[in-house]
Every structure is written in structure tokens, then in C-alpha cells.
Amino acid sequence: MSEIVSPSAYSSAEIRLEEFLDLEQFPIHDLTHPKRAALVKDCRLDLKKWGCAHIPDFISSSAIKEMKDEAYRIMDGARRAHALVNPYLTKEDTSLPKDHPNRFFEERTSSFINSDLLESDSVLRKIYDSDVVVHFVSDCLNVGPIYRWAEPLGRNPYSVMNDGDYFPWHFDGNDFTVSILVSESDEGGDFEYAPDIRSPHNERFEDVKRVLQGESDKVRVLSLKTGDLQIFKGRYSLHRVTVTRGDTPRIIALPTYVTNPYLVNRPHHAEAFYGRSMLIHHERDLERLDNLTD
Ligand SMILES: O=C(O)CCC(=O)C(=O)O
Ligand SMILES: [Fe+2]
């Protein structure tokens, strides 16, 4: 007779890493494994040098296929935005000079499949919910502790870009983002970023302005391939995705992490990116420790 056992924790499901990783190649669960140490070392160097770490072919092709299939099944829920956004996802402050980055607005035409739409047995959900993955990402960033955050819409969404779509220059509300490309567009869809262009308590508006005006030598381009893992400090690095072209949509899974697990996006950020704000976004519109605009 089978015994009914109550969960020992609210999230009691054991996540099988083998469902999305080749553990021989990427033994992220084994803290003594030299391969894990080498991966962490490379990521730390890349993050220091380029503000971005990149592990090719990290997620198994079967898990990529599962995520792609899921994204297509729930694609109807993708919200195509026509929002005009500035890099901070804030309202325009007309008291600032006309060429201030706060007043630089671009049209976002890309879509999100928000996190609340993911299927219950979604592989993306499992990747996000795995503490082993959080620990690995934290080690790679050399920052800890980091957490999943309370953001209900944007914690692990799919971003979808169809022919002609554009994802404008912006900073993220969360500290760190892991990107997993699930489907490559036929053309375009390059990730461009200016590493660590701002830091806690230092907005560096002049440097940001130069990037927006296309005059900065700080911009780097990363062309991801399906299955690659990218770890990125989106709160400090201004970034965008160039226009995508062709019939194949660019679909990317975006698990996101924070240093304060209580936080969510600010209401205006949630509305512009994820199509709506919820009560939680208004209740938790708190001061940020880093004192950055958003
Ligand atoms: O699609 C990407 O590669 C980046 C998406 C992004 O920057 C975001 O969702 O905030
Ligand atoms: Fe972003």
C-alpha cells in the first residue's frame, strides 16, 4: 500500500537535472568536479572582462525542443507590445534636458510569454526552480546569495520576436539574467550590450547617452546559438536586441535572479514589458539599495 507523504517543503518536487543537462559534460551538481571548477572560472573571467558569460551548448537539445514546443503551444498568450520605452522603463521627465537618456524613447514591438503562462511541467520552470542551477549561476557570477525573485510575470518568461520586431535599449529591474536561446531568427536578433555602464549609486548618464546616440565604443555584440547559456548583469549593462528578420521567430527563455527575493518590477516597468501591473507591483514599489532609477 502506498503511503501519502506530506511535502517537507512547499516546493518538494525533486528536479532531475538530467532532463535538461548532460551531467557528464556539465557536472554542475558535483562541487568537487574539475569540469565544474573550470566552467565557473571561465564564467568569472568572462563576466569580469566582458560583463557577460557564455557557455555554448549548455542545455540539451531535447530540453530545447521541449521549450520550443511549449512556447509554440502557448504562443497565443504572447503579448505584442507597442510601448514606447526609455532605458529605465520610467515616464518621461520633461524637466530634464531634451537629450537626457530619460527622454530617449524607442518603440518596443517584441512580445513576452509571461511566466504565469508557463505549463506546470515546463522544462523552463524546472531550470528556474532548481536550487542547483541557482547555486551554479551564483558561483559563476561570484555573487551570493542570489535568489529567484517574487516577480510573477517576468521571473522566467519567453521573449518572442517576429519579423521586423525590435527590443529597445534598457536596463533590467532584476540584477542578473540567464538567457537560453530556444529558436534563432533567420536574420538579426543580435544581443548588443554595454557592460557595466552603470554601477550602484552611479548612473553615468553621459556614457549611457553616448550608447543611445550610437557613439560609444563600449558596445559589444553576442550572437547566441540555440542551447547556449548566457549569464548577464542586466541591471548595470545597457542592452537591446536588434531587429529580427524572417519567418522563424526568435524565442529566448529568460530565467532572472536578484539579491533581494522580495522584489518585483516597478509598476510602470511591468506594464511596459509584461502588459500589465498587478497589486504586488504596487505594494512592493520599494526603494532600491543601489539607488538606481530602475
Ligand atoms: O531577448 C534577449 O536576449 C534579452 C531580453 C531582455 O533584455 C529582457 O527581457 O529584459
Ligand atoms: Fe533586459
Short mmCIF file of C-alpha atoms and ligand atoms in Angstrom, two decimals:
data_model
loop_
_atom_site.label_atom_id
_atom_site.label_comp_id
_atom_site.label_asym_id
_atom_site.label_seq_id
_atom_site.Cartn_x
_atom_site.Cartn_y
_atom_site.Cartn_z
CA MET A 1 0.00 0.00 0.00
CA SER A 2 1.43 3.37 -0.90
CA GLU A 3 1.77 5.87 1.85
CA ILE A 4 0.79 9.50 1.38
CA VAL A 5 3.69 11.66 2.49
CA SER A 6 3.17 15.36 3.08
CA PRO A 7 5.69 17.65 1.48
CA SER A 8 8.66 18.56 3.62
CA ALA A 9 8.69 21.96 1.94
CA TYR A 10 6.30 23.89 -0.25
CA SER A 11 8.43 23.15 -3.28
CA SER A 12 9.06 19.48 -2.62
CA ALA A 13 9.41 18.17 -6.16
CA GLU A 14 12.84 16.79 -6.86
CA ILE A 15 14.11 18.31 -10.09
CA ARG A 16 16.02 15.90 -12.29
CA LEU A 17 18.88 17.86 -13.80
CA GLU A 18 19.27 15.15 -16.44
CA GLU A 19 16.04 16.41 -18.00
CA PHE A 20 17.86 19.45 -19.33
CA LEU A 21 21.61 18.91 -18.85
CA ASP A 22 24.25 16.42 -19.88
CA LEU A 23 25.78 15.97 -16.42
CA GLU A 24 28.89 14.27 -17.80
CA GLN A 25 29.74 17.36 -19.74
CA PHE A 26 28.33 19.89 -17.27
CA PRO A 27 28.54 18.37 -13.77
CA ILE A 28 27.13 21.42 -12.02
CA HIS A 29 25.81 19.21 -9.20
CA ASP A 30 29.26 17.94 -8.20
CA LEU A 31 31.08 20.66 -6.30
CA THR A 32 34.38 18.74 -6.37
CA HIS A 33 34.39 18.14 -10.13
CA PRO A 34 37.25 19.86 -12.04
CA LYS A 35 34.93 20.46 -15.00
CA ARG A 36 32.60 22.46 -12.76
CA ALA A 37 35.53 24.44 -11.38
CA ALA A 38 36.76 25.18 -14.91
CA LEU A 39 33.31 26.35 -16.02
CA VAL A 40 32.97 28.65 -13.02
CA LYS A 41 36.47 30.03 -13.57
CA ASP A 42 35.82 30.77 -17.27
CA CYS A 43 32.48 32.43 -16.48
CA ARG A 44 34.04 34.64 -13.80
CA LEU A 45 36.79 35.73 -16.20
CA ASP A 46 34.29 36.48 -18.97
CA LEU A 47 31.99 38.38 -16.64
CA LYS A 48 34.89 40.44 -15.38
CA LYS A 49 36.25 41.12 -18.84
CA TRP A 50 33.07 41.38 -20.90
CA GLY A 51 30.23 41.69 -18.39
CA CYS A 52 28.73 38.55 -19.84
CA ALA A 53 29.46 34.83 -19.64
CA HIS A 54 28.63 32.42 -22.42
CA ILE A 55 28.53 28.62 -22.23
CA PRO A 56 27.91 27.10 -25.66
CA ASP A 57 25.55 24.10 -25.95
CA PHE A 58 24.74 24.03 -22.24
CA ILE A 59 21.09 22.99 -22.36
CA SER A 60 20.44 19.62 -24.02
CA SER A 61 18.83 19.61 -27.45
CA SER A 62 15.88 17.56 -26.14
CA ALA A 63 15.13 20.22 -23.50
CA ILE A 64 15.48 22.99 -26.10
CA LYS A 65 12.96 21.14 -28.26
CA GLU A 66 10.59 20.80 -25.29
CA MET A 67 10.84 24.52 -24.55
CA LYS A 68 10.30 25.40 -28.19
CA ASP A 69 7.24 23.13 -28.35
CA GLU A 70 5.88 24.68 -25.15
CA ALA A 71 6.45 28.22 -26.45
CA TYR A 72 4.55 27.38 -29.65
CA ARG A 73 1.69 25.77 -27.67
CA ILE A 74 1.21 28.87 -25.50
CA MET A 75 2.16 31.41 -28.18
CA ASP A 76 -1.42 32.74 -28.23
CA GLY A 77 -0.70 34.27 -24.83
CA ALA A 78 2.29 36.24 -26.12
CA ARG A 79 1.66 39.95 -25.72
CA ARG A 80 2.96 42.10 -28.52
CA ALA A 81 3.83 45.45 -27.06
CA HIS A 82 3.64 48.74 -28.85
CA ALA A 83 5.04 50.53 -25.89
CA LEU A 84 7.33 53.50 -26.19
CA VAL A 85 10.03 52.89 -23.62
CA ASN A 86 13.09 54.69 -22.30
CA PRO A 87 16.10 52.75 -20.94
CA TYR A 88 14.78 52.97 -17.38
CA LEU A 89 11.18 51.98 -18.14
CA THR A 90 10.02 55.17 -16.49
CA LYS A 91 7.78 58.03 -17.56
CA GLU A 92 9.33 60.99 -19.34
CA ASP A 93 10.62 63.74 -17.09
CA THR A 94 10.17 66.88 -19.18
CA SER A 95 12.15 68.95 -16.68
CA LEU A 96 15.34 67.21 -17.89
CA PRO A 97 17.31 68.36 -20.96
CA LYS A 98 15.89 67.01 -24.24
CA ASP A 99 18.95 64.80 -24.83
CA HIS A 100 18.93 63.18 -21.36
CA PRO A 101 18.67 59.34 -21.54
CA ASN A 102 15.39 59.53 -19.57
CA ARG A 103 13.87 61.27 -22.62
CA PHE A 104 15.17 58.77 -25.17
CA PHE A 105 12.12 56.72 -26.20
CA GLU A 106 12.03 53.82 -28.66
CA GLU A 107 9.18 51.58 -29.72
CA ARG A 108 9.24 48.05 -28.37
CA THR A 109 7.46 45.68 -30.74
CA SER A 110 8.67 42.37 -29.32
CA SER A 111 6.42 40.11 -27.23
CA PHE A 112 6.69 38.22 -23.97
CA ILE A 113 5.07 34.97 -22.98
CA ASN A 114 4.82 35.90 -19.31
CA SER A 115 5.97 33.47 -16.62
CA ASP A 116 2.46 32.92 -15.27
CA LEU A 117 1.52 31.26 -18.57
CA LEU A 118 4.15 28.50 -18.42
CA GLU A 119 2.79 24.97 -18.28
CA SER A 120 3.03 23.21 -14.92
CA ASP A 121 5.62 20.66 -16.07
CA SER A 122 7.52 23.20 -18.18
CA VAL A 123 11.25 22.49 -18.51
CA LEU A 124 11.87 26.22 -18.24
CA ARG A 125 10.08 26.17 -14.87
CA LYS A 126 12.33 23.28 -13.76
CA ILE A 127 15.51 25.06 -14.85
CA TYR A 128 14.34 28.10 -12.91
CA ASP A 129 13.20 26.22 -9.83
CA SER A 130 16.38 24.18 -9.46
CA ASP A 131 18.48 25.32 -6.49
CA VAL A 132 21.45 23.57 -8.08
CA VAL A 133 21.14 25.93 -11.06
CA VAL A 134 20.79 28.99 -8.79
CA HIS A 135 23.92 27.92 -6.90
CA PHE A 136 25.84 27.40 -10.15
CA VAL A 137 24.77 30.80 -11.53
CA SER A 138 25.74 32.43 -8.24
CA ASP A 139 29.19 30.79 -8.38
CA CYS A 140 29.66 31.92 -11.99
CA LEU A 141 28.71 35.49 -11.09
CA ASN A 142 30.85 35.32 -7.97
CA VAL A 143 27.94 36.99 -6.17
CA GLY A 144 25.94 35.46 -3.41
CA PRO A 145 23.48 34.80 -2.15
CA ILE A 146 21.26 35.31 -5.17
CA TYR A 147 17.61 34.29 -5.37
CA ARG A 148 14.70 33.76 -7.65
CA TRP A 149 12.53 36.81 -7.21
CA ALA A 150 8.87 37.37 -6.45
CA GLU A 151 8.10 38.91 -9.86
CA PRO A 152 5.04 36.97 -11.09
CA LEU A 153 5.16 37.97 -14.77
CA GLY A 154 8.82 38.45 -15.61
CA ARG A 155 10.67 35.91 -13.45
CA ASN A 156 11.19 33.35 -16.23
CA PRO A 157 9.38 34.43 -19.39
CA TYR A 158 9.95 33.65 -23.06
CA SER A 159 10.72 36.69 -25.19
CA VAL A 160 9.39 36.30 -28.74
CA MET A 161 10.46 38.42 -31.71
CA ASN A 162 8.83 38.06 -35.11
CA ASP A 163 9.79 39.54 -38.48
CA GLY A 164 10.62 43.24 -38.00
CA ASP A 165 10.38 43.25 -34.19
CA TYR A 166 12.76 45.28 -32.05
CA PHE A 167 13.64 45.17 -28.34
CA PRO A 168 14.97 48.63 -27.39
CA TRP A 169 17.87 49.72 -25.18
CA HIS A 170 17.08 49.25 -21.50
CA PHE A 171 18.25 48.21 -18.04
CA ASP A 172 16.57 45.33 -16.22
CA GLY A 173 14.69 45.64 -12.92
CA ASN A 174 16.39 42.44 -11.71
CA ASP A 175 20.12 42.08 -11.11
CA PHE A 176 21.04 39.04 -13.21
CA THR A 177 19.58 37.26 -16.21
CA VAL A 178 20.29 33.87 -17.70
CA SER A 179 19.36 33.66 -21.38
CA ILE A 180 18.75 30.41 -23.23
CA LEU A 181 18.11 30.74 -26.94
CA VAL A 182 15.35 28.35 -27.95
CA SER A 183 14.83 29.42 -31.56
CA GLU A 184 17.10 31.53 -33.76
CA SER A 185 15.63 34.10 -36.12
CA ASP A 186 16.58 33.85 -39.79
CA GLU A 187 18.38 37.17 -39.58
CA GLY A 188 19.16 39.86 -36.99
CA GLY A 189 18.16 39.41 -33.37
CA ASP A 190 21.67 40.14 -32.09
CA PHE A 191 22.12 40.90 -28.43
CA GLU A 192 24.02 44.19 -28.01
CA TYR A 193 25.20 45.41 -24.67
CA ALA A 194 27.39 47.96 -22.92
CA PRO A 195 28.93 46.02 -19.99
CA ASP A 196 28.70 47.59 -16.54
CA ILE A 197 27.96 51.01 -17.97
CA ARG A 198 26.38 51.99 -14.68
CA SER A 199 27.05 50.77 -11.16
CA PRO A 200 25.22 51.04 -7.84
CA HIS A 201 24.87 54.74 -6.96
CA ASN A 202 26.39 55.83 -10.28
CA GLU A 203 24.07 56.22 -13.30
CA ARG A 204 26.76 57.60 -15.68
CA PHE A 205 24.13 59.32 -17.83
CA GLU A 206 26.76 60.74 -20.23
CA ASP A 207 28.10 57.25 -21.04
CA VAL A 208 24.54 55.94 -21.44
CA LYS A 209 23.73 58.83 -23.77
CA ARG A 210 26.69 58.01 -26.00
CA VAL A 211 25.44 54.42 -26.39
CA LEU A 212 21.92 55.63 -27.26
CA GLN A 213 23.33 58.04 -29.82
CA GLY A 214 25.38 55.25 -31.42
CA GLU A 215 28.63 56.96 -30.48
CA SER A 216 30.00 54.62 -27.84
CA ASP A 217 32.94 52.26 -28.23
CA LYS A 218 31.67 50.25 -25.25
CA VAL A 219 29.01 48.28 -27.15
CA ARG A 220 29.57 44.56 -27.66
CA VAL A 221 27.58 42.06 -29.71
CA LEU A 222 26.82 38.47 -28.78
CA SER A 223 25.36 36.12 -31.35
CA LEU A 224 23.83 33.27 -29.38
CA LYS A 225 23.10 29.82 -30.80
CA THR A 226 20.25 27.61 -29.65
CA GLY A 227 21.13 25.79 -26.45
CA ASP A 228 23.77 28.30 -25.37
CA LEU A 229 23.63 29.77 -21.89
CA GLN A 230 24.36 33.43 -21.32
CA ILE A 231 24.77 34.94 -17.86
CA PHE A 232 24.42 38.67 -17.79
CA LYS A 233 24.25 41.61 -15.37
CA GLY A 234 21.26 43.35 -16.92
CA ARG A 235 20.76 45.91 -14.18
CA TYR A 236 24.14 47.51 -14.81
CA SER A 237 24.63 46.81 -18.52
CA LEU A 238 22.51 48.73 -21.02
CA HIS A 239 21.29 46.25 -23.65
CA ARG A 240 18.98 45.67 -26.60
CA VAL A 241 18.11 43.11 -29.29
CA THR A 242 18.44 44.29 -32.89
CA VAL A 243 15.55 43.92 -35.35
CA THR A 244 14.76 40.31 -36.28
CA ARG A 245 14.01 39.31 -39.87
CA GLY A 246 12.41 36.26 -41.45
CA ASP A 247 9.60 33.80 -40.85
CA THR A 248 11.24 31.99 -37.93
CA PRO A 249 10.62 33.80 -34.63
CA ARG A 250 13.48 34.42 -32.22
CA ILE A 251 12.43 32.75 -28.95
CA ILE A 252 14.55 33.07 -25.85
CA ALA A 253 13.98 31.76 -22.32
CA LEU A 254 14.94 34.27 -19.62
CA PRO A 255 15.32 33.00 -16.05
CA THR A 256 16.06 36.04 -13.87
CA TYR A 257 17.68 36.43 -10.43
CA VAL A 258 18.00 39.06 -7.72
CA THR A 259 19.84 39.80 -4.49
CA ASN A 260 16.57 40.70 -2.72
CA PRO A 261 13.99 37.92 -3.21
CA TYR A 262 11.13 40.15 -2.02
CA LEU A 263 11.41 42.45 -5.03
CA VAL A 264 9.26 42.67 -8.16
CA ASN A 265 9.41 45.05 -11.14
CA ARG A 266 8.14 48.58 -10.65
CA PRO A 267 4.52 49.02 -11.89
CA HIS A 268 5.47 51.04 -14.95
CA HIS A 269 8.16 48.51 -15.90
CA ALA A 270 5.68 45.63 -15.54
CA GLU A 271 3.12 47.47 -17.71
CA ALA A 272 5.57 48.41 -20.46
CA PHE A 273 7.26 44.99 -20.65
CA TYR A 274 4.71 42.44 -19.48
CA GLY A 275 1.48 44.20 -20.46
CA ARG A 276 0.04 44.84 -17.01
CA SER A 277 0.81 45.60 -13.40
CA MET A 278 -0.69 43.64 -10.52
CA LEU A 279 -1.36 44.53 -6.92
CA ILE A 280 2.03 43.10 -5.89
CA HIS A 281 3.85 45.56 -8.20
CA HIS A 282 2.19 48.49 -6.43
CA GLU A 283 2.58 47.05 -2.93
CA ARG A 284 6.30 46.39 -3.44
CA ASP A 285 7.31 49.58 -5.20
CA LEU A 286 10.17 49.98 -2.73
CA GLU A 287 13.39 51.95 -2.66
CA ARG A 288 16.30 50.02 -4.15
CA LEU A 289 19.54 49.58 -2.22
CA ASP A 290 21.54 50.52 -5.33
CA ASN A 291 19.61 53.80 -5.67
CA LEU A 292 19.37 53.37 -9.48
CA THR A 293 16.40 54.83 -11.43
CA ASP A 294 15.17 51.37 -12.37
O1 LIG B 1 15.98 38.75 -25.70
C1 LIG B 1 17.05 38.97 -25.13
O2 LIG B 1 18.11 38.45 -25.49
C2 LIG B 1 17.08 39.94 -23.98
C3 LIG B 1 15.75 40.19 -23.36
C4 LIG B 1 15.83 41.25 -22.33
O3 LIG B 1 16.71 42.06 -22.32
C5 LIG B 1 14.80 41.33 -21.27
O4 LIG B 1 13.88 40.54 -21.29
O5 LIG B 1 14.91 42.21 -20.40
FE FE B 2 16.72 43.09 -20.46
#
